[in-house]
CSV table of C-alpha atoms in Angstrom, one decimal:
chain,number,residue,atom,x,y,z
C,1,MET,CA,16.0,6.8,-11.8
C,2,THR,CA,14.4,5.2,-14.9
C,3,PHE,CA,17.1,2.6,-14.9
C,4,GLU,CA,16.7,1.9,-11.2
C,5,LEU,CA,12.9,1.6,-11.6
C,6,ASP,CA,13.3,-0.8,-14.6
C,7,ALA,CA,15.6,-2.9,-12.5
C,8,VAL,CA,13.1,-3.1,-9.7
C,9,LEU,CA,10.3,-4.1,-12.0
C,10,ASP,CA,12.4,-6.6,-13.9
C,11,ALA,CA,13.0,-8.4,-10.5
C,12,VAL,CA,9.3,-8.8,-9.8
C,13,GLY,CA,8.8,-11.7,-12.3
C,14,PRO,CA,11.4,-14.0,-10.8
C,15,ARG,CA,10.1,-13.3,-7.3
C,16,LEU,CA,6.5,-14.2,-8.4
C,17,ARG,CA,7.8,-17.4,-10.0
C,18,ALA,CA,9.8,-18.4,-6.9
C,19,LEU,CA,6.9,-17.8,-4.6
C,20,ARG,CA,4.6,-19.9,-6.7
C,21,THR,CA,7.2,-22.7,-7.0
C,22,GLN,CA,7.8,-22.7,-3.2
C,23,ARG,CA,4.1,-23.1,-2.6
C,24,ASP,CA,3.9,-25.9,-5.3
C,25,LEU,CA,1.1,-24.1,-7.1
C,26,THR,CA,0.3,-24.1,-10.8
C,27,LEU,CA,-0.5,-20.9,-12.8
C,28,ALA,CA,-4.1,-22.1,-13.0
C,29,GLU,CA,-4.4,-22.5,-9.2
C,30,VAL,CA,-2.9,-19.0,-8.6
C,31,SER,CA,-5.3,-17.6,-11.2
C,32,ALA,CA,-8.4,-19.2,-9.6
C,33,ALA,CA,-7.4,-17.9,-6.2
C,34,SER,CA,-6.3,-14.4,-7.2
C,35,GLY,CA,-8.6,-13.6,-10.0
C,36,VAL,CA,-5.6,-12.7,-12.3
C,37,SER,CA,-5.7,-14.6,-15.6
C,38,VAL,CA,-3.3,-17.4,-16.4
C,39,SER,CA,-1.9,-15.5,-19.4
C,40,THR,CA,-1.3,-12.4,-17.4
C,41,LEU,CA,0.4,-14.4,-14.6
C,42,SER,CA,2.6,-16.1,-17.1
C,43,ARG,CA,3.6,-12.8,-18.7
C,44,LEU,CA,4.3,-11.2,-15.3
C,45,GLU,CA,6.6,-14.1,-14.3
C,46,ALA,CA,8.4,-13.9,-17.7
C,47,GLY,CA,8.8,-10.2,-17.5
C,48,GLN,CA,6.6,-9.6,-20.5
C,49,ARG,CA,3.9,-7.7,-18.5
C,50,ARG,CA,4.7,-4.6,-16.5
C,51,PRO,CA,3.5,-5.2,-12.9
C,52,ASN,CA,1.1,-2.7,-11.3
C,53,LEU,CA,-0.8,-2.5,-8.0
C,54,GLU,CA,-4.0,-4.0,-9.4
C,55,LEU,CA,-2.2,-7.1,-10.3
C,56,LEU,CA,0.2,-7.3,-7.4
C,57,LEU,CA,-2.3,-6.7,-4.5
C,58,PRO,CA,-4.3,-9.9,-4.9
C,59,ILE,CA,-1.1,-11.9,-5.6
C,60,ALA,CA,0.5,-10.6,-2.4
C,61,GLN,CA,-2.6,-11.4,-0.4
C,62,LEU,CA,-2.7,-15.0,-1.8
C,63,TYR,CA,0.9,-15.6,-1.0
C,64,ASP,CA,0.5,-13.8,2.4
C,65,VAL,CA,3.5,-11.6,1.9
C,66,PRO,CA,3.9,-7.8,2.3
C,67,LEU,CA,3.5,-5.9,-1.0
C,68,ASP,CA,7.0,-4.5,-0.6
C,69,ASP,CA,8.4,-8.0,-0.6
C,70,LEU,CA,7.2,-8.5,-4.1
C,71,VAL,CA,8.9,-5.4,-5.4
C,72,GLY,CA,12.0,-5.7,-3.2
C,73,ALA,CA,11.5,-2.4,-1.5
C,74,PRO,CA,14.2,-1.9,1.2
C,75,PRO,CA,12.9,-1.1,4.7
C,76,THR,CA,14.3,2.4,4.7
C,77,GLY,CA,14.3,3.2,1.0
C,78,ASP,CA,17.2,2.7,-1.4
C,79,PRO,CA,20.4,3.9,0.3
C,80,ARG,CA,21.9,4.8,-3.1
C,81,ILE,CA,19.3,7.7,-3.4
C,82,HIS,CA,19.3,8.6,0.3
C,83,LEU,CA,15.6,8.2,1.0
C,84,ARG,CA,15.6,9.0,4.7
C,85,PRO,CA,12.7,8.3,7.2
C,86,ILE,CA,10.8,11.3,8.4
C,87,GLU,CA,9.8,11.2,12.1
C,88,HIS,CA,6.9,13.2,13.5
C,89,GLN,CA,4.9,12.7,16.7
C,90,GLY,CA,5.5,8.9,16.9
C,91,HIS,CA,4.9,8.4,13.2
C,92,THR,CA,7.6,7.4,10.7
C,93,ALA,CA,7.2,8.1,7.0
C,94,ILE,CA,9.7,6.4,4.7
C,95,PRO,CA,9.6,7.9,1.2
C,96,LEU,CA,9.7,5.3,-1.6
C,97,THR,CA,9.8,7.8,-4.4
C,98,ARG,CA,11.6,11.1,-4.8
C,99,ARG,CA,10.5,12.5,-8.2
C,100,PRO,CA,8.6,15.8,-8.1
C,101,GLY,CA,5.0,15.8,-9.0
C,102,GLY,CA,2.9,12.7,-9.8
C,103,VAL,CA,2.0,10.0,-7.3
C,104,GLN,CA,4.2,9.9,-4.2
C,105,ALA,CA,4.7,6.6,-2.3
C,106,PHE,CA,5.5,6.2,1.4
C,107,LYS,CA,5.8,3.3,3.8
C,108,MET,CA,4.1,4.6,7.0
C,109,VAL,CA,4.8,3.2,10.5
C,110,LEU,CA,2.5,4.5,13.3
C,111,ALA,CA,3.4,4.0,16.9
C,112,GLY,CA,0.8,2.1,19.0
C,113,ASP,CA,0.1,5.0,21.4
C,114,ALA,CA,-1.2,7.0,18.5
C,115,ARG,CA,-4.7,5.5,19.1
C,116,CYS,CA,-4.9,7.5,22.3
C,117,THR,CA,-5.2,10.7,20.3
C,118,GLU,CA,-8.7,12.0,19.6
C,119,PRO,CA,-9.4,12.2,15.9
C,120,ASP,CA,-8.2,15.5,14.5
C,121,LEU,CA,-9.7,15.4,11.0
C,122,GLN,CA,-7.8,17.2,8.2
C,123,VAL,CA,-8.6,18.2,4.6
C,124,HIS,CA,-6.2,19.1,1.8
C,125,GLU,CA,-5.8,18.8,-2.0
C,126,GLY,CA,-5.2,15.4,-3.5
C,127,TYR,CA,-6.2,11.8,-3.5
C,128,GLU,CA,-4.8,9.1,-1.2
C,129,TRP,CA,-4.6,5.3,-1.3
C,130,LEU,CA,-3.7,3.1,1.7
C,131,TYR,CA,-2.7,-0.6,1.9
C,132,VAL,CA,-2.2,-2.1,5.3
C,133,LEU,CA,0.9,-4.4,5.7
C,134,ASN,CA,0.8,-5.2,9.4
C,135,GLY,CA,-1.4,-4.3,12.3
C,136,SER,CA,-4.8,-2.6,12.5
C,137,LEU,CA,-5.4,0.8,11.1
C,138,ARG,CA,-8.2,3.0,12.3
C,139,LEU,CA,-9.3,5.3,9.5
C,140,VAL,CA,-11.9,8.1,10.1
C,141,LEU,CA,-13.4,9.5,6.9
C,142,GLY,CA,-16.0,12.2,7.5
C,143,ASP,CA,-18.8,10.5,9.5
C,144,ASN,CA,-17.4,7.0,8.8
C,145,ASP,CA,-15.1,5.1,11.1
C,146,PHE,CA,-13.3,2.0,9.7
C,147,VAL,CA,-10.7,-0.5,10.9
C,148,LEU,CA,-8.5,-2.0,8.2
C,149,GLY,CA,-6.4,-5.1,8.7
C,150,PRO,CA,-3.4,-6.6,6.8
C,151,GLY,CA,-4.2,-6.9,3.1
C,152,GLU,CA,-7.0,-4.4,3.1
C,153,ALA,CA,-7.0,-1.1,1.2
C,154,ALA,CA,-8.8,2.2,1.1
C,155,GLU,CA,-8.8,5.1,-1.3
C,156,PHE,CA,-10.3,8.6,-0.7
C,157,ASP,CA,-10.4,12.2,-1.9
C,158,THR,CA,-8.4,14.2,0.7
C,159,HIS,CA,-11.0,16.9,0.5
C,160,THR,CA,-13.0,14.5,2.7
C,161,PRO,CA,-12.1,15.2,6.4
C,162,HIS,CA,-9.8,12.3,7.4
C,163,TRP,CA,-7.6,10.9,10.2
C,164,PHE,CA,-5.8,7.6,10.9
C,165,ALA,CA,-4.0,5.9,13.7
C,166,SER,CA,-3.4,2.5,15.3
C,167,ALA,CA,-6.7,0.8,16.1
C,168,ASP,CA,-5.5,-1.4,18.9
C,169,GLY,CA,-2.5,0.3,20.6
C,170,LYS,CA,0.0,-1.7,18.6
C,171,THR,CA,2.3,-0.6,15.8
C,172,VAL,CA,0.7,-0.5,12.4
C,173,GLU,CA,2.5,-0.4,9.0
C,174,PHE,CA,1.0,0.6,5.7
C,175,ILE,CA,1.8,1.8,2.2
C,176,SER,CA,0.5,5.3,1.3
C,177,LEU,CA,0.2,6.6,-2.2
C,178,PHE,CA,-0.7,10.2,-2.6
C,179,GLY,CA,-1.4,12.0,-5.9
C,180,ARG,CA,-2.7,15.3,-7.1
C,181,GLN,CA,-6.4,15.8,-7.2
C,182,GLY,CA,-8.0,13.5,-9.8
C,183,GLU,CA,-5.0,11.0,-9.8
C,184,ARG,CA,-7.1,8.1,-8.5
C,185,MET,CA,-5.9,4.5,-8.0
C,186,HIS,CA,-7.9,1.7,-9.5
C,187,VAL,CA,-8.9,0.0,-6.3
C,188,ARG,CA,-11.9,0.3,-4.1
C,189,ALA,CA,-12.3,1.2,-0.4
C,190,ARG,CA,-13.6,-1.6,1.8
C,191,PRO,CA,-14.1,-1.4,5.6
C,192,GLN,CA,-12.9,-4.5,7.5
C,193,ARG,CA,-15.7,-6.8,8.6
C,194,GLY,CA,-16.3,-6.3,12.3
C,195,GLY,CA,-14.9,-2.8,12.2
C,196,HIS,CA,-16.5,-0.3,14.5
C,197,SER,CA,-18.7,2.2,12.5
C,198,GLY,CA,-19.4,5.5,14.0
C,199,ALA,CA,-16.8,5.4,16.8
C,200,GLY,CA,-15.1,8.5,17.9
C,201,ARG,CA,-17.7,10.9,16.6
């Protein structure tokens, strides 16, 4: 597993360099648009800096590509380790990790008709981070009701009553990272501008 992870991370640099070259951008231009320093971008492309979500999220948004394209994540997990999709009530969870404990990663695909369901808020141990790839995700957190679009992220303590589904009746895809209580991601929740606050309460 360590060898496979290293191989995936080693491939990120060449992908970043190829995307920048295809768009005819300089390191300085990418830095100015993404907020990632020139030196960090250069080290990422050269494989001298280990990529992480804080660095890859703004770059993926700048290049307008899904996050899983940057890391080469297959659509149904790596067949060599038999990561199989889990189907449940119109939702598909594709595990991207299999190690016990620590942060677990999933690609989630929610059927469009999920929005017809009245919010059924749940609570449990842990901390969750979401990043929307495609579609519009409705996220209810306690008394707050957000709509997140592609490129937007949210993080929350799962002790907070929560529920999510498609916001517009169309399929929505997002990455979900879930960790034990206290294992927080280093990004901030932000509701989409124009989202409907207070709906469904």
